[in-house]
CSV table of C-alpha atoms in Angstrom, one decimal:
chain,number,residue,atom,x,y,z
A,1,MET,CA,83.6,114.9,97.8
A,2,ALA,CA,86.6,112.7,98.6
A,3,ILE,CA,85.8,109.4,97.0
A,4,VAL,CA,88.0,106.3,97.0
A,5,SER,CA,89.0,104.8,93.6
A,6,ILE,CA,86.2,103.3,91.7
A,7,ALA,CA,88.4,100.3,91.1
A,8,THR,CA,88.5,99.7,94.8
A,9,ALA,CA,84.7,100.0,95.0
A,10,LEU,CA,84.4,97.6,92.1
A,11,MET,CA,86.5,95.1,94.0
A,12,LEU,CA,84.2,95.5,97.0
A,13,ALA,CA,81.1,95.0,94.9
A,14,ALA,CA,82.7,92.0,93.2
A,15,CYS,CA,83.2,90.4,96.6
A,16,GLY,CA,79.5,90.6,97.3
A,17,GLY,CA,77.7,90.4,94.0
A,18,THR,CA,79.5,89.2,91.0
A,19,GLY,CA,77.7,88.2,87.9
A,20,ALA,CA,76.9,84.6,87.1
A,21,GLY,CA,79.8,82.9,85.4
A,22,GLY,CA,82.2,85.8,85.8
A,23,GLY,CA,82.0,88.8,88.0
A,24,ALA,CA,83.8,92.1,88.1
A,25,ALA,CA,87.3,90.8,87.7
A,26,THR,CA,86.6,88.5,84.8
A,27,SER,CA,84.4,91.0,83.0
A,28,ALA,CA,86.9,93.8,83.5
A,29,GLY,CA,89.6,91.7,81.7
A,30,ALA,CA,87.4,91.6,78.6
A,31,THR,CA,86.3,95.2,78.6
A,32,GLY,CA,89.6,96.6,77.3
A,33,SER,CA,88.8,95.2,73.9
A,34,ALA,CA,88.0,97.3,70.9
A,35,ALA,CA,84.4,96.0,71.1
A,36,ALA,CA,84.0,97.5,74.5
A,37,ALA,CA,85.5,100.8,73.3
A,38,ASP,CA,82.7,101.0,70.7
A,39,THR,CA,79.9,100.2,73.2
A,40,LEU,CA,77.8,103.1,74.4
A,41,VAL,CA,76.1,103.0,77.8
A,42,GLY,CA,73.4,105.5,78.6
A,43,VAL,CA,73.1,106.7,82.3
A,44,ALA,CA,70.0,108.6,83.2
A,45,MET,CA,70.0,110.4,86.6
A,46,PRO,CA,67.1,112.3,88.1
A,47,THR,CA,68.6,115.6,89.2
A,48,GLN,CA,71.7,117.7,90.0
A,49,THR,CA,70.0,119.4,92.9
A,50,SER,CA,71.1,116.6,95.3
A,51,GLU,CA,74.8,116.0,96.1
A,52,ARG,CA,73.9,112.3,96.2
A,53,TRP,CA,72.8,112.0,92.6
A,54,ILE,CA,75.8,114.0,91.3
A,55,ALA,CA,78.1,111.6,93.2
A,56,ASP,CA,76.2,108.5,91.8
A,57,GLY,CA,76.3,109.7,88.2
A,58,ASN,CA,80.0,110.5,88.3
A,59,ALA,CA,80.8,107.2,90.0
A,60,VAL,CA,78.9,105.2,87.5
A,61,LYS,CA,80.4,107.1,84.6
A,62,GLU,CA,83.9,106.7,86.0
A,63,GLY,CA,83.5,103.0,86.6
A,64,LEU,CA,82.1,102.3,83.1
A,65,GLU,CA,84.8,104.4,81.4
A,66,LYS,CA,87.5,102.6,83.4
A,67,ALA,CA,86.0,99.4,82.1
A,68,GLY,CA,86.4,100.7,78.5
A,69,TYR,CA,82.9,101.8,77.6
A,70,LYS,CA,81.7,105.1,76.2
A,71,VAL,CA,79.1,106.8,78.5
A,72,ASP,CA,76.3,109.3,77.9
A,73,LEU,CA,75.5,110.6,81.4
A,74,GLN,CA,72.4,112.9,81.6
A,75,TYR,CA,70.6,114.6,84.5
A,76,ALA,CA,67.0,115.6,84.0
A,77,ASN,CA,66.6,118.2,86.8
A,78,ASP,CA,63.5,116.4,88.2
A,79,ASP,CA,61.6,117.0,85.0
A,80,ILE,CA,59.8,113.8,83.7
A,81,PRO,CA,59.6,114.9,80.0
A,82,THR,CA,63.2,115.8,80.0
A,83,GLN,CA,64.2,112.4,81.3
A,84,THR,CA,62.1,110.6,78.8
A,85,GLN,CA,63.6,112.6,76.0
A,86,GLN,CA,67.1,112.0,77.2
A,87,ILE,CA,66.5,108.2,77.3
A,88,ASP,CA,64.9,108.4,73.8
A,89,ALA,CA,68.1,110.1,72.6
A,90,MET,CA,70.3,107.5,74.2
A,91,ILE,CA,68.4,104.8,72.4
A,92,THR,CA,68.6,106.6,69.1
A,93,ALA,CA,72.3,107.2,69.6
A,94,GLY,CA,72.8,103.4,69.8
A,95,ALA,CA,73.2,102.7,73.5
A,96,LYS,CA,73.6,99.0,74.2
A,97,LEU,CA,72.6,99.3,77.8
A,98,LEU,CA,70.7,101.8,80.0
A,99,ILE,CA,71.2,102.5,83.7
A,100,ILE,CA,68.3,104.5,84.9
A,101,ALA,CA,67.5,106.3,88.2
A,102,ALA,CA,63.9,107.3,87.4
A,103,ILE,CA,62.2,110.5,88.4
A,104,ASP,CA,58.8,108.9,88.2
A,105,GLY,CA,59.0,105.1,88.3
A,106,THR,CA,55.8,104.8,86.3
A,107,ALA,CA,56.6,107.1,83.4
A,108,LEU,CA,59.1,105.1,81.3
A,109,THR,CA,57.0,102.3,79.8
A,110,SER,CA,57.3,103.5,76.2
A,111,GLN,CA,61.0,104.0,76.4
A,112,LEU,CA,61.6,100.6,77.9
A,113,GLU,CA,59.4,99.0,75.2
A,114,THR,CA,61.6,100.6,72.6
A,115,ALA,CA,64.8,99.5,74.4
A,116,ALA,CA,63.5,95.9,74.6
A,117,SER,CA,62.7,95.9,70.9
A,118,LYS,CA,66.3,96.8,70.1
A,119,GLY,CA,67.8,94.2,72.6
A,120,ILE,CA,68.9,96.9,75.0
A,121,LYS,CA,69.2,95.7,78.6
A,122,VAL,CA,67.9,98.0,81.4
A,123,ILE,CA,69.2,98.3,84.9
A,124,ALA,CA,67.0,100.2,87.3
A,125,TYR,CA,69.4,102.2,89.6
A,126,ASP,CA,68.2,102.6,93.2
A,127,ARG,CA,64.7,103.5,92.2
A,128,LEU,CA,62.6,100.6,90.9
A,129,ILE,CA,61.0,101.3,87.5
A,130,ARG,CA,57.3,100.1,87.7
A,131,ASP,CA,54.7,98.7,85.4
A,132,SER,CA,57.1,97.4,82.8
A,133,GLU,CA,58.2,93.9,81.9
A,134,ASN,CA,61.4,95.4,80.4
A,135,VAL,CA,63.4,96.0,83.5
A,136,ASP,CA,66.2,93.5,83.5
A,137,PHE,CA,67.9,94.1,86.8
A,138,TYR,CA,67.7,96.3,89.9
A,139,VAL,CA,70.6,97.6,92.1
A,140,SER,CA,69.7,99.3,95.3
A,141,PHE,CA,70.0,99.2,99.1
A,142,ASP,CA,67.7,97.3,101.3
A,143,ASN,CA,65.1,100.1,101.4
A,144,TYR,CA,62.8,98.5,103.9
A,145,LYS,CA,65.8,98.3,106.3
A,146,VAL,CA,66.5,102.0,105.6
A,147,GLY,CA,63.0,102.8,107.0
A,148,VAL,CA,63.6,100.5,110.0
A,149,ALA,CA,67.0,102.2,110.7
A,150,GLN,CA,65.4,105.7,110.4
A,151,ALA,CA,62.6,104.8,112.8
A,152,THR,CA,65.1,103.2,115.2
A,153,ALA,CA,67.2,106.3,115.2
A,154,LEU,CA,64.1,108.4,116.1
A,155,LEU,CA,63.2,106.0,118.9
A,156,TYR,CA,66.8,106.1,120.2
A,157,GLY,CA,66.8,109.9,120.2
A,158,LEU,CA,63.6,109.9,122.2
A,159,GLY,CA,65.0,107.4,124.7
A,160,VAL,CA,62.5,104.7,123.8
A,161,THR,CA,65.1,102.2,122.6
A,162,ASP,CA,68.8,101.8,122.4
A,163,LYS,CA,70.8,102.2,119.2
A,164,ASP,CA,70.0,98.5,118.3
A,165,GLY,CA,66.2,99.0,118.7
A,166,LYS,CA,65.9,97.3,122.1
A,167,ALA,CA,63.2,99.0,124.3
A,168,THR,CA,64.7,100.8,127.3
A,169,GLY,CA,61.5,100.5,129.3
A,170,THR,CA,62.1,103.9,130.8
A,171,ALA,CA,60.7,106.2,128.1
A,172,THR,CA,58.4,109.0,128.8
A,173,LYS,CA,54.9,108.2,127.6
A,174,GLY,CA,53.0,110.4,125.1
A,175,GLN,CA,56.0,112.0,123.3
A,176,LYS,CA,54.7,113.8,120.2
A,177,VAL,CA,56.3,113.2,116.8
A,178,GLU,CA,55.5,114.1,113.2
A,179,LEU,CA,56.1,111.9,110.2
A,180,PHE,CA,57.5,112.8,106.7
A,181,ALA,CA,57.7,110.6,103.7
A,182,GLY,CA,59.3,110.9,100.3
A,183,SER,CA,57.7,111.4,96.9
A,184,LEU,CA,54.8,109.0,96.1
A,185,ASP,CA,56.0,108.4,92.6
A,186,ASP,CA,59.3,107.0,93.9
A,187,ASN,CA,58.9,103.3,94.7
A,188,ASN,CA,61.6,103.6,97.4
A,189,ALA,CA,59.5,106.0,99.4
A,190,HIS,CA,57.0,103.3,100.1
A,191,PHE,CA,59.7,100.8,101.3
A,192,PHE,CA,61.2,103.5,103.6
A,193,TRP,CA,57.7,104.3,105.0
A,194,ASN,CA,56.7,100.7,105.5
A,195,GLY,CA,59.9,99.9,107.3
A,196,ALA,CA,59.6,102.9,109.5
A,197,ILE,CA,55.9,102.5,110.3
A,198,ASP,CA,56.3,98.8,111.1
A,199,THR,CA,59.0,99.8,113.6
A,200,LEU,CA,57.1,102.7,115.2
A,201,LYS,CA,53.7,101.0,115.3
A,202,PRO,CA,54.1,99.1,118.6
A,203,TYR,CA,55.1,102.4,120.4
A,204,ILE,CA,52.3,104.3,118.8
A,205,THR,CA,49.8,101.6,119.8
A,206,ASP,CA,51.0,101.6,123.5
A,207,GLY,CA,51.0,105.4,123.6
A,208,THR,CA,54.7,105.9,124.1
A,209,ILE,CA,54.7,108.1,121.0
A,210,VAL,CA,51.9,110.1,119.5
A,211,VAL,CA,51.6,111.6,116.0
A,212,GLY,CA,50.5,115.0,117.2
A,213,SER,CA,48.8,116.1,114.0
A,214,GLY,CA,47.2,112.8,113.4
A,215,GLN,CA,48.7,112.7,109.9
A,216,ASP,CA,49.9,109.1,109.9
A,217,THR,CA,49.4,107.9,106.3
A,218,ILE,CA,52.0,108.1,103.6
A,219,GLU,CA,49.6,110.2,101.5
A,220,GLN,CA,49.5,112.8,104.2
A,221,ALA,CA,53.2,112.7,104.9
A,222,ALA,CA,54.4,112.6,101.3
A,223,THR,CA,56.9,115.2,100.0
A,224,LEU,CA,56.6,115.6,96.2
A,225,ARG,CA,60.0,115.3,94.5
A,226,TRP,CA,61.6,115.1,97.9
A,227,LEU,CA,61.9,118.9,97.9
A,228,GLN,CA,63.4,120.8,100.9
A,229,GLU,CA,61.1,123.8,100.4
A,230,THR,CA,58.0,121.6,100.3
A,231,ALA,CA,59.0,119.9,103.5
A,232,GLN,CA,59.7,123.2,105.2
A,233,LYS,CA,56.3,124.5,104.2
A,234,ARG,CA,54.5,121.4,105.6
A,235,MET,CA,56.4,121.6,108.8
A,236,GLU,CA,55.6,125.3,109.2
A,237,ASP,CA,51.9,124.4,108.6
A,238,LEU,CA,52.0,121.7,111.2
A,239,LEU,CA,53.6,124.0,113.8
A,240,THR,CA,50.8,126.5,113.3
A,241,SER,CA,48.0,124.0,113.2
A,242,THR,CA,49.1,121.6,115.9
A,243,TYR,CA,51.7,123.1,118.1
A,244,GLY,CA,50.5,126.7,118.7
A,245,GLY,CA,53.1,128.1,116.3
A,246,LYS,CA,55.9,127.5,118.7
A,247,GLY,CA,56.4,123.7,118.5
A,248,THR,CA,55.3,123.2,122.1
A,249,GLY,CA,55.5,119.5,123.0
A,250,LEU,CA,57.0,118.3,119.7
A,251,LYS,CA,59.9,115.9,120.5
A,252,GLY,CA,60.8,114.3,117.2
A,253,VAL,CA,60.4,114.2,113.4
A,254,LEU,CA,60.8,111.2,111.1
A,255,SER,CA,62.5,112.4,108.0
A,256,PRO,CA,63.4,110.1,105.1
A,257,TYR,CA,66.0,112.3,103.4
A,258,ASP,CA,68.6,114.9,104.4
A,259,GLY,CA,67.2,117.6,102.1
A,260,ILE,CA,63.8,117.2,103.8
A,261,SER,CA,65.5,117.2,107.2
A,262,ARG,CA,67.1,120.5,106.5
A,263,GLY,CA,63.7,122.0,105.5
A,264,ILE,CA,62.2,120.6,108.7
A,265,ILE,CA,65.0,122.0,110.8
A,266,THR,CA,64.7,125.4,109.2
A,267,ALA,CA,61.0,125.5,110.1
A,268,LEU,CA,61.7,124.4,113.7
A,269,GLN,CA,64.4,126.9,114.2
A,270,GLY,CA,62.3,129.6,112.6
A,271,VAL,CA,59.8,129.4,115.4
A,272,GLY,CA,62.5,129.6,118.0
A,273,MET,CA,63.2,125.9,118.7
A,274,GLY,CA,66.7,124.9,119.4
A,275,PRO,CA,69.0,125.9,117.8
A,276,SER,CA,70.4,122.5,118.8
A,277,ILE,CA,69.1,119.2,120.2
A,278,LYS,CA,70.7,120.0,123.6
A,279,GLU,CA,68.8,123.3,123.6
A,280,GLY,CA,65.4,121.7,122.8
A,281,LEU,CA,65.4,121.1,119.1
A,282,PRO,CA,63.3,118.0,118.3
A,283,VAL,CA,65.2,114.9,117.1
A,284,VAL,CA,65.2,114.8,113.3
A,285,THR,CA,66.4,111.8,111.3
A,286,GLY,CA,67.7,111.8,107.7
A,287,GLN,CA,69.2,109.8,104.8
A,288,ASP,CA,72.1,110.0,102.3
A,289,ALA,CA,74.8,111.5,104.4
A,290,GLU,CA,74.8,114.8,102.4
A,291,ILE,CA,77.6,117.0,103.6
A,292,ALA,CA,75.4,119.9,104.8
A,293,SER,CA,73.5,117.5,107.0
A,294,VAL,CA,76.7,115.7,108.2
A,295,LYS,CA,77.9,119.1,109.5
A,296,LEU,CA,74.5,119.6,111.2
A,297,ILE,CA,74.9,116.2,112.9
A,298,ALA,CA,78.4,117.1,114.0
A,299,ASP,CA,77.1,120.4,115.4
A,300,GLY,CA,74.3,118.6,117.3
A,301,VAL,CA,71.5,120.0,115.2
A,302,GLN,CA,70.3,117.0,113.1
A,303,GLN,CA,70.3,113.8,115.0
A,304,SER,CA,71.2,111.2,112.4
A,305,THR,CA,71.4,110.2,108.7
A,306,ILE,CA,71.4,106.8,106.9
A,307,PHE,CA,74.6,106.3,105.0
A,308,LYS,CA,74.2,104.5,101.7
A,309,ASP,CA,77.6,104.1,100.3
A,310,THR,CA,76.9,105.1,96.7
A,311,ARG,CA,80.4,104.1,95.7
A,312,LYS,CA,79.5,100.5,96.3
A,313,LEU,CA,76.1,101.0,94.5
A,314,ALA,CA,77.7,102.5,91.5
A,315,ALA,CA,80.3,99.6,91.4
A,316,GLN,CA,77.5,97.1,91.6
A,317,ALA,CA,75.7,98.7,88.7
A,318,VAL,CA,78.9,98.6,86.7
A,319,THR,CA,79.4,94.9,87.5
A,320,ALA,CA,75.9,94.1,86.3
A,321,ALA,CA,76.4,96.2,83.2
A,322,GLN,CA,79.6,94.3,82.4
A,323,ASP,CA,77.8,91.0,82.8
A,324,PHE,CA,74.9,92.0,80.5
A,325,LEU,CA,77.3,93.4,77.8
A,326,ALA,CA,79.4,90.2,78.0
A,327,GLY,CA,76.2,88.1,77.3
A,328,LYS,CA,76.0,86.9,80.9
A,329,THR,CA,73.3,87.3,83.6
A,330,PRO,CA,74.1,89.3,86.7
A,331,GLU,CA,73.7,87.4,89.9
A,332,PRO,CA,70.9,88.8,92.2
A,333,ASN,CA,70.7,88.4,96.0
A,334,ASN,CA,67.0,89.0,96.1
A,335,THR,CA,64.4,87.5,93.7
A,336,THR,CA,61.3,87.9,95.8
A,337,ASP,CA,60.7,91.4,97.1
A,338,TYR,CA,60.8,93.8,94.2
A,339,ASP,CA,57.6,93.3,92.2
A,340,ASN,CA,57.2,96.3,89.8
A,341,GLY,CA,53.6,95.5,89.0
A,342,LYS,CA,54.5,93.4,85.9
A,343,LYS,CA,57.3,91.1,87.2
A,344,VAL,CA,59.5,90.4,90.2
A,345,VAL,CA,62.7,92.2,89.1
A,346,PRO,CA,65.9,90.3,90.1
A,347,SER,CA,67.8,92.6,92.4
A,348,TYR,CA,71.1,93.2,94.2
A,349,LEU,CA,70.6,94.9,97.6
A,350,LEU,CA,73.4,96.5,99.6
A,351,GLU,CA,73.4,97.2,103.4
A,352,VAL,CA,73.2,100.6,105.1
A,353,ASP,CA,74.5,102.2,108.2
A,354,THR,CA,73.2,104.8,110.6
A,355,VAL,CA,75.4,107.8,111.2
A,356,TYR,CA,75.3,109.7,114.5
A,357,ALA,CA,77.7,112.4,115.7
A,358,ASP,CA,80.0,109.9,117.4
A,359,THR,CA,80.3,107.7,114.2
A,360,ILE,CA,81.0,110.4,111.6
A,361,GLN,CA,84.8,109.8,111.9
A,362,ALA,CA,84.7,106.0,111.5
A,363,MET,CA,81.9,105.8,108.9
A,364,LEU,CA,82.5,108.8,106.7
A,365,ILE,CA,85.9,110.3,107.3
A,366,ASP,CA,88.0,107.1,107.8
A,367,SER,CA,86.3,105.5,104.8
A,368,GLY,CA,87.2,108.5,102.6
A,369,TYR,CA,83.6,109.4,101.8
A,370,TRP,CA,84.1,112.9,103.2
A,371,THR,CA,87.2,114.7,104.6
A,372,ALA,CA,87.4,116.2,108.0
A,373,ASP,CA,87.6,119.7,106.4
A,374,GLU,CA,84.4,119.0,104.4
A,375,VAL,CA,82.6,117.9,107.6
A,376,LYS,CA,83.8,121.0,109.4
A,377,SER,CA,82.7,123.4,106.6
A,378,GLY,CA,79.6,121.5,105.4
A,379,VAL,CA,80.8,122.0,101.8
A,380,ALA,CA,82.0,119.4,99.4
A,381,LYS,CA,85.3,120.1,97.7
């Protein structure tokens, strides 16, 4: 993936969310010291099966190393015991700070208790860690707004609203849709779902759209571990049980993540729908701007994706880490919404964008996130 310099991203993050009493520029000046060079930071990421998490891990590691720290970056391949063991090992190795993107947001209580007993600060990265008082800071995107954006994209694709969510007043009534959610053990999945459902509810209530299967709760729509294969199997089952095996009448599918989207699209095309939206494929949303899905959007197959610029998220995590390691407190921009069951975790939230075929150039290529060749091939280089 073509990624701009982490130093540039750090400057962007510093403009929006510097730590109290300092910020990225001030902290960076101190991190060239011998003390910083002897400081180990543990970075725990959930999996390498998603391009997104590989990019996050590499960007966080690069930013921390440029700031002068030693970094232990580990991926757990979506296995909870592996992640807990990796975090235990980081603590044993003397890490002074942990940045954790949890597989299961409820499974790390013991590790965080140990970290707190040793004075190790913990930054939850994009996925809120639940049921622990020992989460010191949270960096993420505004995940409720992600859900709103996904639902708005779906409604736009169905002609119910414009791109900004304003009702057109000319939409066909009774359009059938299906809903997919993320993994229930990921706190973000609930924010995505709530934002989407709050946005869709008025149009479900007035009959503009109808959930054909009747599966309209997050428990029914959930996709364990966000797996593409799991989503494909559920979509295949829905096509058989509700749409006569051919998808007759299905107009759109709310998908919270690009991997899930590709599973859904495979199932839809497998029964002869499409192959593109112009040729009758239902509108399918997404998230994370994964290159395989960006190509599908460019080709008119997937309708949209939510772009979460992970370069800025990684830079914000580095900024918060620098503040903690300098004895300062990072400055949050949200202190009310992210209750993990034990405390409201001070958070820094970044904004997101919706990518359609006509905005790939401006949002993804011109910004250096992907190159034109990558978009054309669907493969990261």
